[in-house]
């Protein structure tokens, strides 16, 4: 059996998985990123974890794929990531190639890895043109054109969370205003709900939930119980997201757009208003041709799957 | 000497040129598109014109490139174009291949052809990632990613004139509202100037110019004479265009964006406010890295150059 190792590096934890060609995660392992104080000791820890997995797995390891914040596909380096103790430009691909001896070691940011995961294992298997949008604390994206991830001049393309959704709109964590992720994300849903509480003067079954107890799931539950403010929150979110998806269609004309992440678990509650707004904002030539679908990647393993998918993608090239 | 034939099919006229590898247009020819009542007779006329050019040119013709409204690169067909008497799906590439015997006959829409022209002969010669925006009656665009034109699932990608620049904004010819081309185009400049005349209650040296006598050049001349309303028109145009260019950067991270067309003859009058607005709307990681430049293609020959460039581009692949 052939398999790949997928590694998901986060500020708190590092998750690893042994993944076969069909996207089955055969083994899991994780350790604390915070146990390591710098890049060299972290690499030793990661190599040890990978070796532990490969030495106990029958078959042939094809390589390692890594998803990390600010992971650069071109350079193989993790560029300055505020939540990782690695400094700037940590050369993780070269370090792993040297210590493990594999030819294929790939790095990308989380959202691009997820898009490659969708292409190799998920709903994008037979598609040459699609976009994956991840809705979490923020909004990430990976764009597939002609079967390849769009990386741009220096590997940072696909930052669709920071297109301008509302001119002079909400303050975004990036320092700009009106960014799409300030509206279409778990955080954006929470912010929109607060506006709805104001709009309806507290007429909501969860109006008394304080800011720090509120999240997209609380709003989703209220919406399922028929709460007007919560339902409108999803409609407003979908209206803004869908309008921006239409812009993305005008750019690259994908055949599908996949949505991934916690807020997508609400299913049609977010998908339907998104589709309606997208269709309304498409030029006639595009109408009715682009599907908006929930990602087929399982929420829990998506990061490991996406990372491992880069290995199969590299082999296929 | 090796040369290519570039053909620019318009509703009124068809222009042809003999173009060498450096982008010199060695010969021009044109005839009236309107002299032909249907597609078969038009093809005969076009073949005759091409043969006339090639038989009188020394050297080796490498092929024919065609730019046409709704020209589809994938299918080689001109899809329904309202201003051409060809019906739907006119198979111009197959027709010319059969009648002329060339291996290379390429078709694209005007803006994509112009982008390939910029890549082969112009400012995009050494760039793998750039965007060309054409400002004319409308706004067209051609996007180069990884050295290739972005065509999308069915060849219609790159319709950046119809992204939403202003939610619920101006009515656009496409039937939508707030499209970028309703603001950033020769027509958009004219519309913005009318708003400025209203804003300043007629305080402009060209306030009495009626709608049908007004065009972007009249506004440009007034701005050069220091007219406040005309200057603000260019600033508003650049502000909206630049904000949208920032969105495009977040999508594909080009190294340059070229602007082409009549309004760009005003130079820094449009380029400077566009750059300022783009920079303001970029995420920190992109700031200061993307150039906004005037196209290097000459205005008069750009369509023929773009069309012919597809031939060299096809040879290079």
Short mmCIF file of C-alpha atoms in Angstrom, two decimals, chain A:
data_model
loop_
_atom_site.label_atom_id
_atom_site.label_comp_id
_atom_site.label_asym_id
_atom_site.label_seq_id
_atom_site.Cartn_x
_atom_site.Cartn_y
_atom_site.Cartn_z
CA UNK A 1 0.00 0.00 0.00
CA UNK A 2 1.13 3.50 -0.83
CA UNK A 3 0.49 6.26 1.67
CA UNK A 4 1.32 9.88 2.38
CA UNK A 5 1.90 11.73 5.63
CA UNK A 6 -0.22 14.84 6.21
CA UNK A 7 0.92 17.36 8.79
CA UNK A 8 -1.22 20.22 10.09
CA UNK A 9 0.86 22.75 12.02
CA UNK A 10 -1.12 25.01 14.33
CA UNK A 11 -0.09 27.47 16.99
CA UNK A 12 -1.23 25.13 19.76
CA UNK A 13 -0.94 21.64 18.33
CA UNK A 14 0.58 19.73 15.45
CA UNK A 15 -1.58 16.97 13.98
CA UNK A 16 -0.30 14.19 11.75
CA UNK A 17 -2.01 11.46 9.79
CA UNK A 18 -1.20 8.48 7.59
CA UNK A 19 -3.43 8.82 4.52
CA UNK A 20 -4.02 6.42 1.64
CA UNK A 21 -4.73 7.43 -1.96
CA UNK A 22 -8.47 7.47 -1.41
CA UNK A 23 -8.31 9.84 1.53
CA UNK A 24 -8.71 7.37 4.37
CA UNK A 25 -6.84 8.56 7.44
CA UNK A 26 -5.37 5.29 8.70
CA UNK A 27 -3.55 6.64 11.73
CA UNK A 28 -3.60 9.84 13.74
CA UNK A 29 -0.99 11.38 15.99
CA UNK A 30 -0.58 14.77 17.61
CA UNK A 31 1.75 16.71 19.84
CA UNK A 32 1.95 20.18 21.28
CA UNK A 33 3.61 22.78 19.06
CA UNK A 34 4.12 24.82 22.23
CA UNK A 35 6.44 22.13 23.66
CA UNK A 36 9.17 23.39 21.34
CA UNK A 37 10.86 26.71 21.85
CA UNK A 38 12.43 27.18 18.43
CA UNK A 39 12.48 25.84 14.87
CA UNK A 40 15.41 23.34 15.08
CA UNK A 41 14.01 21.53 18.13
CA UNK A 42 10.53 21.55 16.58
CA UNK A 43 11.89 19.91 13.41
CA UNK A 44 13.49 17.17 15.52
CA UNK A 45 10.18 16.58 17.27
CA UNK A 46 8.28 16.48 13.98
CA UNK A 47 10.79 14.08 12.38
CA UNK A 48 10.48 11.81 15.40
CA UNK A 49 6.67 11.82 15.14
CA UNK A 50 6.74 11.10 11.40
CA UNK A 51 9.28 8.28 11.84
CA UNK A 52 7.16 6.78 14.59
CA UNK A 53 4.18 6.70 12.18
CA UNK A 54 6.06 5.38 9.16
CA UNK A 55 7.97 2.70 11.07
CA UNK A 56 4.69 1.25 12.32
CA UNK A 57 2.88 1.42 8.96
CA UNK A 58 3.16 -1.26 6.29
CA UNK A 59 3.67 -0.05 2.75
CA UNK A 60 5.56 2.72 1.07
CA UNK A 61 5.52 6.34 2.24
CA UNK A 62 5.36 8.62 -0.82
CA UNK A 63 6.19 11.83 0.95
CA UNK A 64 5.05 14.45 3.42
CA UNK A 65 2.59 17.31 2.92
CA UNK A 66 2.44 20.16 5.39
CA UNK A 67 -0.25 22.76 5.91
CA UNK A 68 0.80 25.72 8.03
CA UNK A 69 -0.19 29.36 8.53
CA UNK A 70 1.85 31.43 6.05
CA UNK A 71 3.32 28.28 4.54
CA UNK A 72 4.75 29.20 1.14
CA UNK A 73 4.49 26.57 -1.58
CA UNK A 74 7.21 28.12 -3.74
CA UNK A 75 9.89 28.66 -1.11
CA UNK A 76 9.06 25.74 1.18
CA UNK A 77 9.33 28.14 4.10
CA UNK A 78 6.93 29.14 6.81
CA UNK A 79 7.06 32.90 6.57
CA UNK A 80 6.61 34.94 9.71
CA UNK A 81 3.63 33.35 11.48
CA UNK A 82 2.74 35.25 14.65
CA UNK A 83 1.54 32.16 16.51
CA UNK A 84 4.53 29.91 15.77
CA UNK A 85 7.89 30.19 17.58
CA UNK A 86 9.81 29.69 14.32
CA UNK A 87 11.03 33.19 13.49
CA UNK A 88 10.83 34.35 9.87
CA UNK A 89 11.35 32.07 6.87
CA UNK A 90 11.62 28.70 8.60
CA UNK A 91 12.81 26.29 5.83
CA UNK A 92 10.66 23.33 6.84
CA UNK A 93 10.63 21.60 3.44
CA UNK A 94 14.43 21.50 3.10
CA UNK A 95 14.82 20.46 6.75
CA UNK A 96 12.43 17.51 6.36
CA UNK A 97 13.87 16.44 3.01
CA UNK A 98 17.33 16.32 4.55
CA UNK A 99 16.35 14.47 7.70
CA UNK A 100 13.81 12.06 6.17
CA UNK A 101 15.28 11.53 2.70
CA UNK A 102 11.96 11.85 0.83
CA UNK A 103 11.84 13.44 -2.60
CA UNK A 104 8.37 14.82 -2.06
CA UNK A 105 7.88 17.23 0.80
CA UNK A 106 5.26 19.93 0.10
CA UNK A 107 4.18 22.97 2.05
CA UNK A 108 1.22 25.31 1.65
CA UNK A 109 -1.05 27.44 3.75
CA UNK A 110 -4.10 25.76 5.25
CA UNK A 111 -6.69 26.99 2.76
CA UNK A 112 -4.64 26.08 -0.32
CA UNK A 113 -3.99 22.65 1.20
CA UNK A 114 -7.73 22.23 1.79
CA UNK A 115 -8.42 23.09 -1.87
CA UNK A 116 -5.93 20.47 -3.02
CA UNK A 117 -7.61 18.05 -0.58
CA UNK A 118 -10.96 18.79 -2.23
CA UNK A 119 -9.38 18.15 -5.63
CA UNK A 120 -7.73 14.84 -4.70
CA UNK A 121 -10.29 13.30 -2.32
CA UNK A 122 -13.43 15.48 -2.36
CA UNK A 123 -15.99 17.12 -4.59
CA UNK A 124 -13.34 18.60 -6.87
CA UNK A 125 -12.05 15.21 -8.06
CA UNK A 126 -13.15 15.68 -11.66
CA UNK A 127 -13.05 19.45 -11.82
CA UNK A 128 -10.35 21.60 -13.40
CA UNK A 129 -11.75 24.90 -12.18
CA UNK A 130 -13.13 25.42 -8.70
CA UNK A 131 -12.76 27.55 -5.59
CA UNK A 132 -12.77 26.38 -1.98
CA UNK A 133 -13.80 28.87 0.68
CA UNK A 134 -13.09 28.00 4.32
CA UNK A 135 -15.31 29.68 6.88
CA UNK A 136 -13.83 29.66 10.36
CA UNK A 137 -12.59 32.41 12.64
CA UNK A 138 -11.66 34.08 9.36
CA UNK A 139 -12.28 33.30 5.69
CA UNK A 140 -9.60 31.44 3.73
CA UNK A 141 -9.60 30.33 0.12
CA UNK A 142 -7.86 28.12 -2.38
CA UNK A 143 -8.42 28.62 -6.10
CA UNK A 144 -7.96 25.86 -8.65
CA UNK A 145 -7.49 27.01 -12.28
CA UNK A 146 -6.70 24.50 -15.02
CA UNK A 147 -6.24 21.86 -12.33
CA UNK A 148 -3.58 23.83 -10.47
CA UNK A 149 -3.66 25.93 -7.33
CA UNK A 150 -3.37 29.65 -8.06
CA UNK A 151 -0.30 30.90 -6.19
CA UNK A 152 0.57 34.13 -7.98
CA UNK A 153 3.90 35.85 -8.15
CA UNK A 154 5.11 34.99 -4.66
CA UNK A 155 2.81 32.22 -3.46
CA UNK A 156 0.33 34.41 -1.58
CA UNK A 157 -2.58 34.47 -4.05
CA UNK A 158 -6.04 33.42 -2.95
CA UNK A 159 -6.68 35.82 -0.07
CA UNK A 160 -10.38 36.14 -0.82
CA UNK A 161 -11.21 36.86 2.82
CA UNK A 162 -9.81 40.31 2.27
CA UNK A 163 -11.58 41.50 -0.85
CA UNK A 164 -13.77 44.51 -0.18
CA UNK A 165 -17.30 43.24 0.45
CA UNK A 166 -18.69 46.47 1.87
CA UNK A 167 -16.91 49.75 1.03
CA UNK A 168 -16.02 51.50 4.33
CA UNK A 169 -17.61 48.62 6.20
CA UNK A 170 -16.62 46.72 9.33
CA UNK A 171 -13.13 46.88 10.75
CA UNK A 172 -11.17 43.74 9.85
CA UNK A 173 -8.29 42.16 11.74
CA UNK A 174 -6.01 42.84 8.76
CA UNK A 175 -6.30 46.59 9.32
CA UNK A 176 -8.62 47.25 6.37
CA UNK A 177 -12.35 47.89 6.40
CA UNK A 178 -15.24 45.97 4.89
CA UNK A 179 -13.31 42.77 4.18
CA UNK A 180 -15.39 39.73 3.26
CA UNK A 181 -14.18 37.78 6.29
CA UNK A 182 -15.61 40.46 8.60
CA UNK A 183 -19.02 39.29 7.32
CA UNK A 184 -18.72 35.73 6.03
CA UNK A 185 -17.03 33.68 8.77
CA UNK A 186 -17.99 32.33 12.19
CA UNK A 187 -16.91 35.68 13.63
CA UNK A 188 -18.79 37.60 10.95
CA UNK A 189 -21.98 35.69 11.75
CA UNK A 190 -21.58 36.66 15.40
CA UNK A 191 -21.06 40.32 14.46
CA UNK A 192 -24.06 40.32 12.13
CA UNK A 193 -26.22 38.77 14.84
CA UNK A 194 -25.29 41.62 17.20
CA UNK A 195 -26.50 44.07 14.56
CA UNK A 196 -29.75 42.14 14.31
CA UNK A 197 -30.25 42.34 18.06
CA UNK A 198 -29.88 46.09 17.72
CA UNK A 199 -32.14 46.21 14.66
CA UNK A 200 -34.94 44.26 16.36
CA UNK A 201 -34.39 46.02 19.69
CA UNK A 202 -33.59 42.78 21.53
CA UNK A 203 -36.42 40.72 20.02
CA UNK A 204 -34.54 37.41 19.85
CA UNK A 205 -34.51 34.30 22.03
CA UNK A 206 -30.74 34.67 22.39
CA UNK A 207 -30.60 38.45 22.74
CA UNK A 208 -29.30 38.09 26.29
CA UNK A 209 -26.37 35.87 25.31
CA UNK A 210 -23.26 37.95 26.01
CA UNK A 211 -20.63 38.48 23.31
CA UNK A 212 -18.18 36.00 24.84
CA UNK A 213 -20.76 33.21 24.96
CA UNK A 214 -22.03 33.82 21.45
CA UNK A 215 -20.79 31.84 18.45
CA UNK A 216 -22.08 30.79 15.05
CA UNK A 217 -23.50 27.58 16.50
CA UNK A 218 -25.62 29.43 19.07
CA UNK A 219 -27.02 31.59 16.26
CA UNK A 220 -27.61 28.49 14.12
CA UNK A 221 -29.55 26.78 16.93
CA UNK A 222 -31.70 29.88 17.41
CA UNK A 223 -32.37 30.07 13.68
CA UNK A 224 -33.50 26.43 13.70
CA UNK A 225 -35.96 27.36 16.41
CA UNK A 226 -37.38 30.04 14.13
CA UNK A 227 -35.70 33.05 15.72
CA UNK A 228 -36.21 35.95 13.32
CA UNK A 229 -32.97 37.78 14.13
CA UNK A 230 -30.92 34.58 13.83
CA UNK A 231 -32.56 33.61 10.53
CA UNK A 232 -31.93 37.07 9.13
CA UNK A 233 -28.30 36.80 10.26
CA UNK A 234 -27.84 33.81 7.96
CA UNK A 235 -29.67 35.54 5.14
CA UNK A 236 -27.50 38.66 5.43
CA UNK A 237 -24.35 36.51 5.61
CA UNK A 238 -25.37 34.59 2.50
CA UNK A 239 -26.32 37.78 0.65
CA UNK A 240 -22.88 39.31 1.14
CA UNK A 241 -20.98 36.07 0.57
CA UNK A 242 -23.00 35.25 -2.55
CA UNK A 243 -22.41 38.68 -4.06
CA UNK A 244 -18.67 38.23 -3.59
CA UNK A 245 -18.77 34.69 -4.99
CA UNK A 246 -20.31 36.20 -8.13
CA UNK A 247 -17.27 38.50 -8.39
CA UNK A 248 -14.99 35.47 -8.11
CA UNK A 249 -16.92 33.75 -10.90
CA UNK A 250 -16.34 36.77 -13.14
CA UNK A 251 -12.64 36.34 -12.45
CA UNK A 252 -11.95 32.66 -13.02
CA UNK A 253 -15.23 31.04 -14.14
CA UNK A 254 -15.07 27.95 -11.90
CA UNK A 255 -17.59 25.16 -12.33
CA UNK A 256 -18.14 24.92 -8.58
CA UNK A 257 -17.49 26.77 -5.36
CA UNK A 258 -17.15 24.65 -2.23
CA UNK A 259 -17.78 26.04 1.23
CA UNK A 260 -16.03 24.43 4.17
CA UNK A 261 -16.07 24.93 7.93
CA UNK A 262 -18.25 25.16 11.02
CA UNK A 263 -20.87 27.56 9.65
CA UNK A 264 -21.43 25.24 6.67
CA UNK A 265 -22.74 22.55 9.01
CA UNK A 266 -25.95 24.57 9.01
CA UNK A 267 -26.33 23.37 5.41
CA UNK A 268 -29.00 25.09 3.34
CA UNK A 269 -29.38 27.79 6.00
CA UNK A 270 -26.16 29.34 4.65
CA UNK A 271 -25.99 27.71 1.21
CA UNK A 272 -29.39 28.80 -0.07
CA UNK A 273 -29.12 32.58 0.52
CA UNK A 274 -25.56 32.40 -0.79
CA UNK A 275 -26.67 30.74 -4.03
CA UNK A 276 -29.54 33.20 -4.50
CA UNK A 277 -27.28 36.22 -4.04
CA UNK A 278 -24.60 34.76 -6.30
CA UNK A 279 -27.07 34.08 -9.11
CA UNK A 280 -28.55 37.56 -8.80
CA UNK A 281 -25.10 39.09 -9.23
CA UNK A 282 -23.89 36.98 -12.16
CA UNK A 283 -23.73 38.20 -15.74
CA UNK A 284 -26.29 36.40 -17.89
CA UNK A 285 -23.61 34.21 -19.52
CA UNK A 286 -22.74 32.66 -16.13
CA UNK A 287 -26.23 32.24 -14.67
CA UNK A 288 -27.27 28.74 -13.67
CA UNK A 289 -23.85 27.27 -14.44
CA UNK A 290 -21.90 27.45 -11.18
CA UNK A 291 -22.67 25.12 -8.29
CA UNK A 292 -22.29 26.25 -4.68
CA UNK A 293 -21.78 23.15 -2.56
CA UNK A 294 -20.68 22.08 0.89
CA UNK A 295 -17.16 20.68 0.87
CA UNK A 296 -16.96 16.89 0.88
CA UNK A 297 -13.99 16.88 3.26
CA UNK A 298 -14.79 15.79 6.82
CA UNK A 299 -14.46 18.74 9.20
CA UNK A 300 -12.14 17.02 11.69
CA UNK A 301 -9.60 15.57 9.26
CA UNK A 302 -9.67 18.21 6.55
CA UNK A 303 -6.35 19.81 7.47
CA UNK A 304 -4.48 16.47 7.51
CA UNK A 305 -6.23 15.39 4.31
CA UNK A 306 -5.40 18.64 2.54
CA UNK A 307 -1.76 18.43 3.57
CA UNK A 308 -1.42 14.81 2.46
CA UNK A 309 -3.21 15.55 -0.82
CA UNK A 310 -0.30 17.73 -1.93
CA UNK A 311 1.83 14.59 -2.07
CA UNK A 312 -0.51 12.81 -4.50
CA UNK A 313 -0.91 16.03 -6.45
CA UNK A 314 2.88 16.32 -6.78
CA UNK A 315 3.13 12.70 -7.96
CA UNK A 316 0.43 13.28 -10.59
CA UNK A 317 2.30 16.21 -12.14
#
